[in-house]
């Protein structure tokens, strides 16, 4: 039996993991039992079982866990991240609803958020993309317009000292960013048309790359959906930053912010203080969460 070592899960393949050992070296880590609850970025303790092979003995505490969920299961995205970069692009068109979902999950987890608008070298979709991002700019989320193919360096200062996870839909350019920022990364990228034809995402699992001694970046597979079943209704309210000042101000304490008289959120939307689209998304997410809870309980 070898001595226990600590390391970081840099890639999660379901039943086994690529683990980077503290102090150098990599090995294939296997969980001891049937469960494999680890995500990219997780810290673990393991024993070296053979050359290049290790058995995971312990799961070290997490500082954060970004994930999505429906009534039945959770999909882990990354552990111990400090920042989420939400990657959108001028083309293909991105969904602002998915962006709101990912932001809600990140806010819930207390992560810093930065929105990237990539592919500004393709100007045809630029006005529509800016318009779709305007409500998020108004909320104070920083938006960095860039071209990953030519000027990825503009992102680097924002990554300093952070463990950043890139999330977004397929084809936005996440892996292109990784390749531009991490020498030797060689992450697979693919023409969007080819990717859409195959119906598959180019990146199939999350992977962590070191940028320097105290910065890392995680590439993740493109998202088509982002369920928030793990958030309570109150948590969803708080994950929408613009709702916070109005919470508790409705006439009825159990106001559903739908069509109740004296609803502070509806009044704020009518007065132009809350984007009506975001309020509709909020009501939609809440409805989904209630449904997921019912499904999970079997009624
Ligand atoms: N014109 C232009 N194309 C870009 C830019 N960044 C990425 N692309 C292209 O967009 C396509 C998709 O890029 P990827 O990096 O594979 O996208 P991804 O977000 O990693 O996609 P998934 O792994 O499927 O989630 C590739 O053909 C890239 O070359 C950019 O700044 N400008
Ligand atoms: Mg990719
Ligand atoms: Zn209300």
Short mmCIF file of C-alpha atoms and ligand atoms in Angstrom, two decimals:
data_model
loop_
_atom_site.label_atom_id
_atom_site.label_comp_id
_atom_site.label_asym_id
_atom_site.label_seq_id
_atom_site.Cartn_x
_atom_site.Cartn_y
_atom_site.Cartn_z
CA UNK A 1 0.00 0.00 0.00
CA UNK A 2 1.37 3.39 -1.01
CA UNK A 3 1.30 6.57 1.03
CA UNK A 4 -1.76 8.83 0.78
CA UNK A 5 -1.36 11.74 -1.61
CA UNK A 6 -3.53 14.72 -2.39
CA UNK A 7 -4.52 15.91 -5.81
CA UNK A 8 -7.00 17.71 -8.04
CA UNK A 9 -9.46 16.03 -10.39
CA UNK A 10 -8.59 17.62 -13.74
CA UNK A 11 -10.98 15.50 -15.81
CA UNK A 12 -13.99 13.39 -14.83
CA UNK A 13 -14.95 10.47 -17.05
CA UNK A 14 -17.84 9.07 -15.03
CA UNK A 15 -16.24 5.99 -13.47
CA UNK A 16 -12.64 7.17 -13.43
CA UNK A 17 -10.80 10.43 -13.12
CA UNK A 18 -7.61 12.06 -14.22
CA UNK A 19 -5.95 13.38 -11.08
CA UNK A 20 -3.09 15.85 -10.92
CA UNK A 21 -1.03 15.17 -7.81
CA UNK A 22 0.14 18.02 -5.61
CA UNK A 23 3.83 18.36 -6.22
CA UNK A 24 3.59 16.93 -9.73
CA UNK A 25 2.56 13.83 -11.60
CA UNK A 26 -0.75 12.55 -12.90
CA UNK A 27 -2.62 9.34 -12.49
CA UNK A 28 -5.89 7.63 -13.18
CA UNK A 29 -7.99 7.74 -10.04
CA UNK A 30 -10.68 5.19 -9.28
CA UNK A 31 -13.36 5.58 -6.63
CA UNK A 32 -13.43 2.88 -3.98
CA UNK A 33 -17.15 2.16 -3.87
CA UNK A 34 -19.93 2.19 -6.43
CA UNK A 35 -20.45 5.93 -6.16
CA UNK A 36 -18.43 8.37 -8.22
CA UNK A 37 -19.46 11.75 -6.91
CA UNK A 38 -16.47 13.75 -8.10
CA UNK A 39 -16.43 16.72 -10.46
CA UNK A 40 -13.67 18.39 -12.38
CA UNK A 41 -11.85 20.61 -9.90
CA UNK A 42 -12.53 18.43 -6.88
CA UNK A 43 -9.76 17.87 -4.34
CA UNK A 44 -9.20 14.28 -3.30
CA UNK A 45 -6.89 12.14 -1.25
CA UNK A 46 -5.72 8.91 -2.81
CA UNK A 47 -3.32 6.07 -2.47
CA UNK A 48 -1.13 4.99 -5.32
CA UNK A 49 -2.26 1.50 -6.26
CA UNK A 50 0.07 0.92 -9.19
CA UNK A 51 2.06 3.04 -11.55
CA UNK A 52 -0.32 5.65 -13.03
CA UNK A 53 -3.22 4.26 -10.98
CA UNK A 54 -4.68 5.45 -7.73
CA UNK A 55 -7.57 4.65 -5.43
CA UNK A 56 -9.52 7.64 -4.16
CA UNK A 57 -9.74 7.46 -0.39
CA UNK A 58 -11.30 10.76 0.57
CA UNK A 59 -13.17 13.68 -0.87
CA UNK A 60 -11.76 16.95 0.49
CA UNK A 61 -14.21 19.78 1.27
CA UNK A 62 -15.44 21.93 -1.61
CA UNK A 63 -15.59 25.69 -1.65
CA UNK A 64 -18.16 25.67 -4.48
CA UNK A 65 -20.03 23.34 -6.79
CA UNK A 66 -21.60 24.49 -10.03
CA UNK A 67 -24.21 22.06 -11.31
CA UNK A 68 -27.54 21.74 -13.00
CA UNK A 69 -30.39 19.42 -12.11
CA UNK A 70 -33.85 18.19 -12.95
CA UNK A 71 -36.27 16.19 -10.81
CA UNK A 72 -34.15 13.03 -11.05
CA UNK A 73 -30.53 13.82 -11.40
CA UNK A 74 -27.75 16.29 -11.01
CA UNK A 75 -25.13 17.06 -13.62
CA UNK A 76 -21.97 18.35 -12.03
CA UNK A 77 -20.09 20.97 -14.03
CA UNK A 78 -17.16 22.03 -11.84
CA UNK A 79 -16.06 22.05 -8.21
CA UNK A 80 -14.02 24.71 -6.39
CA UNK A 81 -14.38 27.31 -9.13
CA UNK A 82 -14.32 30.93 -8.01
CA UNK A 83 -15.58 32.48 -11.22
CA UNK A 84 -17.88 31.60 -14.11
CA UNK A 85 -17.28 32.98 -17.58
CA UNK A 86 -20.50 32.68 -19.55
CA UNK A 87 -19.48 32.41 -23.18
CA UNK A 88 -21.90 33.74 -25.80
CA UNK A 89 -21.19 34.63 -29.44
CA UNK A 90 -22.48 36.69 -32.32
CA UNK A 91 -23.22 33.39 -34.06
CA UNK A 92 -24.73 30.91 -33.72
CA UNK A 93 -27.43 32.83 -31.84
CA UNK A 94 -27.42 32.19 -28.10
CA UNK A 95 -30.32 31.84 -25.70
CA UNK A 96 -30.71 34.59 -23.11
CA UNK A 97 -32.90 32.21 -21.14
CA UNK A 98 -30.02 29.75 -20.82
CA UNK A 99 -27.80 32.64 -19.81
CA UNK A 100 -30.25 33.60 -17.04
CA UNK A 101 -30.26 29.99 -15.86
CA UNK A 102 -26.49 29.70 -15.71
CA UNK A 103 -26.25 33.08 -13.98
CA UNK A 104 -28.84 32.00 -11.40
CA UNK A 105 -26.85 28.84 -10.63
CA UNK A 106 -23.62 30.83 -10.39
CA UNK A 107 -25.18 33.52 -8.16
CA UNK A 108 -26.63 30.83 -5.94
CA UNK A 109 -23.15 29.35 -5.57
CA UNK A 110 -21.63 32.77 -4.82
CA UNK A 111 -19.36 32.75 -7.88
CA UNK A 112 -18.06 35.80 -9.70
CA UNK A 113 -19.67 36.14 -13.11
CA UNK A 114 -18.31 37.54 -16.35
CA UNK A 115 -20.11 37.38 -19.70
CA UNK A 116 -18.02 37.04 -22.85
CA UNK A 117 -19.46 38.00 -26.20
CA UNK A 118 -17.19 36.11 -28.59
CA UNK A 119 -16.74 36.24 -32.39
CA UNK A 120 -17.12 40.00 -32.74
CA UNK A 121 -15.16 39.55 -35.99
CA UNK A 122 -18.45 38.20 -37.40
CA UNK A 123 -20.41 41.46 -37.28
CA UNK A 124 -23.71 40.32 -38.84
CA UNK A 125 -25.03 39.00 -35.54
CA UNK A 126 -23.47 41.70 -33.37
CA UNK A 127 -26.42 44.12 -33.02
CA UNK A 128 -28.84 41.31 -32.09
CA UNK A 129 -26.35 39.83 -29.63
CA UNK A 130 -25.79 43.19 -27.94
CA UNK A 131 -29.51 43.73 -27.68
CA UNK A 132 -29.97 40.32 -26.07
CA UNK A 133 -27.21 41.12 -23.56
CA UNK A 134 -28.48 44.63 -22.73
CA UNK A 135 -30.64 43.54 -19.76
CA UNK A 136 -27.60 41.80 -18.24
CA UNK A 137 -25.43 44.88 -18.75
CA UNK A 138 -28.14 46.90 -17.01
CA UNK A 139 -27.90 44.51 -14.06
CA UNK A 140 -24.22 45.30 -13.75
CA UNK A 141 -22.78 42.09 -15.17
CA UNK A 142 -19.52 42.84 -16.96
CA UNK A 143 -19.58 41.94 -20.66
CA UNK A 144 -16.30 41.48 -22.51
CA UNK A 145 -16.59 41.64 -26.29
CA UNK A 146 -13.79 39.71 -27.94
CA UNK A 147 -12.51 37.51 -30.71
CA UNK A 148 -11.07 34.27 -29.35
CA UNK A 149 -9.44 33.43 -32.65
CA UNK A 150 -7.38 36.61 -32.84
CA UNK A 151 -7.28 38.41 -29.49
CA UNK A 152 -7.89 35.95 -26.69
CA UNK A 153 -5.33 37.74 -24.50
CA UNK A 154 -7.87 40.41 -23.46
CA UNK A 155 -9.42 37.77 -21.22
CA UNK A 156 -6.21 36.78 -19.40
CA UNK A 157 -6.14 39.62 -16.81
CA UNK A 158 -9.67 38.64 -15.74
CA UNK A 159 -8.51 35.10 -15.01
CA UNK A 160 -5.65 36.07 -12.70
CA UNK A 161 -5.90 34.44 -9.28
CA UNK A 162 -9.19 32.72 -10.16
CA UNK A 163 -10.33 29.21 -10.94
CA UNK A 164 -12.58 30.00 -13.84
CA UNK A 165 -15.10 27.69 -15.46
CA UNK A 166 -16.22 28.43 -19.01
CA UNK A 167 -19.87 27.61 -19.61
CA UNK A 168 -22.13 28.17 -22.58
CA UNK A 169 -23.90 26.60 -25.49
CA UNK A 170 -22.10 24.48 -28.04
CA UNK A 171 -20.13 26.33 -30.70
CA UNK A 172 -19.63 29.58 -28.75
CA UNK A 173 -15.85 29.14 -28.74
CA UNK A 174 -15.00 27.89 -25.23
CA UNK A 175 -12.37 25.40 -26.38
CA UNK A 176 -11.00 27.92 -28.87
CA UNK A 177 -10.41 30.25 -25.90
CA UNK A 178 -8.69 27.47 -23.98
CA UNK A 179 -6.36 26.70 -26.87
CA UNK A 180 -5.46 30.37 -27.25
CA UNK A 181 -4.73 30.84 -23.54
CA UNK A 182 -3.14 27.53 -22.56
CA UNK A 183 -0.02 26.52 -24.46
CA UNK A 184 -0.24 22.88 -25.54
CA UNK A 185 -3.87 22.47 -24.46
CA UNK A 186 -4.95 20.99 -27.80
CA UNK A 187 -8.63 20.97 -26.87
CA UNK A 188 -10.80 19.76 -29.74
CA UNK A 189 -12.77 22.46 -31.55
CA UNK A 190 -15.06 22.08 -34.50
CA UNK A 191 -16.83 24.08 -37.17
CA UNK A 192 -20.29 24.84 -35.87
CA UNK A 193 -22.01 23.39 -38.96
CA UNK A 194 -20.15 20.09 -38.56
CA UNK A 195 -20.99 19.99 -34.87
CA UNK A 196 -24.67 20.70 -35.49
CA UNK A 197 -24.85 18.06 -38.22
CA UNK A 198 -23.49 15.39 -35.92
CA UNK A 199 -25.84 16.53 -33.15
CA UNK A 200 -22.98 16.25 -30.66
CA UNK A 201 -20.97 18.71 -28.69
CA UNK A 202 -17.32 18.87 -29.53
CA UNK A 203 -16.18 18.92 -25.90
CA UNK A 204 -17.49 15.82 -24.15
CA UNK A 205 -16.22 16.29 -20.58
CA UNK A 206 -14.91 19.09 -18.42
CA UNK A 207 -11.14 19.56 -18.12
CA UNK A 208 -9.06 21.80 -15.89
CA UNK A 209 -5.94 23.54 -17.21
CA UNK A 210 -3.35 25.47 -15.20
CA UNK A 211 -2.71 29.04 -16.31
CA UNK A 212 -0.09 29.81 -13.66
CA UNK A 213 0.64 28.95 -10.04
CA UNK A 214 -2.64 30.42 -8.77
CA UNK A 215 -4.93 30.52 -11.78
CA UNK A 216 -6.75 27.71 -13.56
CA UNK A 217 -9.41 27.47 -16.25
CA UNK A 218 -11.97 24.73 -16.85
CA UNK A 219 -13.44 23.90 -20.26
CA UNK A 220 -16.87 22.28 -20.18
CA UNK A 221 -19.21 20.66 -22.71
CA UNK A 222 -21.78 22.87 -24.46
CA UNK A 223 -25.11 23.17 -22.65
CA UNK A 224 -28.53 22.85 -24.20
CA UNK A 225 -30.45 22.96 -20.98
CA UNK A 226 -29.79 24.13 -17.47
CA UNK A 227 -32.29 22.85 -14.92
CA UNK A 228 -32.42 24.59 -11.55
CA UNK A 229 -34.35 21.97 -9.61
CA UNK A 230 -31.82 22.19 -6.77
CA UNK A 231 -32.79 25.76 -5.95
CA UNK A 232 -35.61 26.52 -3.54
CA UNK A 233 -38.14 29.15 -4.54
CA UNK A 234 -36.54 31.67 -2.21
CA UNK A 235 -33.14 30.90 -3.70
CA UNK A 236 -34.43 31.55 -7.20
CA UNK A 237 -35.78 34.91 -6.05
CA UNK A 238 -32.38 35.83 -4.66
CA UNK A 239 -30.51 34.53 -7.71
CA UNK A 240 -32.25 37.25 -9.75
CA UNK A 241 -30.29 40.26 -8.50
CA UNK A 242 -32.83 42.82 -9.63
CA UNK A 243 -35.62 41.16 -7.64
CA UNK A 244 -33.82 41.47 -4.31
CA UNK A 245 -34.80 45.08 -3.45
CA UNK A 246 -38.49 44.23 -3.96
CA UNK A 247 -38.69 41.00 -2.01
CA UNK A 248 -40.98 41.20 0.98
CA UNK A 249 -42.67 44.33 -0.36
CA UNK A 250 -45.69 42.72 -1.97
CA UNK A 251 -49.10 43.25 -0.35
CA UNK A 252 -49.44 39.54 0.42
CA UNK A 253 -46.69 37.76 2.24
CA UNK A 254 -47.12 34.64 0.13
CA UNK A 255 -47.36 36.64 -3.13
CA UNK A 256 -46.51 34.55 -6.19
CA UNK A 257 -45.64 37.67 -8.21
CA UNK A 258 -48.00 36.45 -10.91
CA UNK A 259 -51.25 38.40 -10.99
CA UNK A 260 -51.75 39.23 -7.31
CA UNK A 261 -52.85 42.78 -6.49
CA UNK A 262 -50.15 44.88 -4.88
CA UNK A 263 -47.26 42.79 -6.24
CA UNK A 264 -44.04 44.80 -5.93
CA UNK A 265 -42.26 42.84 -8.69
CA UNK A 266 -45.07 43.28 -11.22
CA UNK A 267 -45.23 46.98 -10.34
CA UNK A 268 -41.46 47.31 -10.83
CA UNK A 269 -41.72 45.59 -14.22
CA UNK A 270 -44.51 47.94 -15.26
CA UNK A 271 -42.46 50.93 -14.12
CA UNK A 272 -39.51 49.73 -16.19
CA UNK A 273 -37.32 48.95 -13.19
CA UNK A 274 -37.27 45.22 -13.88
CA UNK A 275 -36.96 43.78 -17.38
CA UNK A 276 -40.31 42.05 -18.10
CA UNK A 277 -38.45 39.27 -19.93
CA UNK A 278 -36.41 38.50 -16.85
CA UNK A 279 -39.56 38.52 -14.71
CA UNK A 280 -41.15 35.99 -17.11
CA UNK A 281 -38.01 33.84 -16.90
CA UNK A 282 -38.13 34.03 -13.13
CA UNK A 283 -41.76 32.85 -13.10
CA UNK A 284 -40.88 30.07 -15.56
CA UNK A 285 -37.93 28.80 -13.50
CA UNK A 286 -40.02 28.86 -10.36
CA UNK A 287 -42.78 26.88 -12.06
CA UNK A 288 -40.21 24.30 -13.23
CA UNK A 289 -38.78 23.95 -9.74
CA UNK A 290 -42.22 23.38 -8.27
CA UNK A 291 -42.94 20.76 -10.91
CA UNK A 292 -39.59 19.03 -10.40
CA UNK A 293 -40.30 18.83 -6.68
CA UNK A 294 -43.69 17.25 -7.34
CA UNK A 295 -42.18 14.78 -9.80
CA UNK A 296 -39.42 13.86 -7.40
CA UNK A 297 -42.06 13.16 -4.77
CA UNK A 298 -44.08 11.13 -7.24
CA UNK A 299 -47.25 13.16 -7.70
N1 LIG B 1 -14.99 33.76 -36.49
C1 LIG B 1 -14.72 33.27 -35.28
N2 LIG B 1 -14.89 31.96 -35.06
C2 LIG B 1 -14.62 31.50 -33.83
C3 LIG B 1 -14.15 32.33 -32.78
N3 LIG B 1 -13.98 31.58 -31.68
C4 LIG B 1 -14.31 30.32 -32.02
N4 LIG B 1 -14.70 30.26 -33.32
C5 LIG B 1 -15.13 29.05 -34.07
O1 LIG B 1 -16.33 28.56 -33.54
C6 LIG B 1 -16.39 27.13 -33.71
C7 LIG B 1 -16.76 26.47 -32.41
O2 LIG B 1 -15.72 26.70 -31.47
P1 LIG B 1 -15.43 25.73 -30.25
O3 LIG B 1 -14.29 26.34 -29.51
O4 LIG B 1 -15.31 24.32 -30.68
O5 LIG B 1 -16.79 25.89 -29.42
P2 LIG B 1 -17.16 25.29 -27.99
O6 LIG B 1 -17.88 26.37 -27.25
O7 LIG B 1 -15.98 24.71 -27.33
O8 LIG B 1 -18.22 24.13 -28.38
P3 LIG B 1 -18.58 22.78 -27.55
O9 LIG B 1 -17.32 22.10 -27.17
O10 LIG B 1 -19.44 21.98 -28.48
O11 LIG B 1 -19.38 23.24 -26.34
C8 LIG B 1 -15.01 26.72 -34.26
O12 LIG B 1 -15.11 26.54 -35.64
C9 LIG B 1 -14.14 27.90 -33.90
O13 LIG B 1 -13.04 28.06 -34.78
C10 LIG B 1 -13.97 33.73 -33.07
O14 LIG B 1 -13.59 34.55 -32.23
N5 LIG B 1 -14.28 34.14 -34.33
MG1 LIG B 2 -15.57 22.84 -26.63
ZN1 LIG B 3 -45.32 39.76 -5.65
#
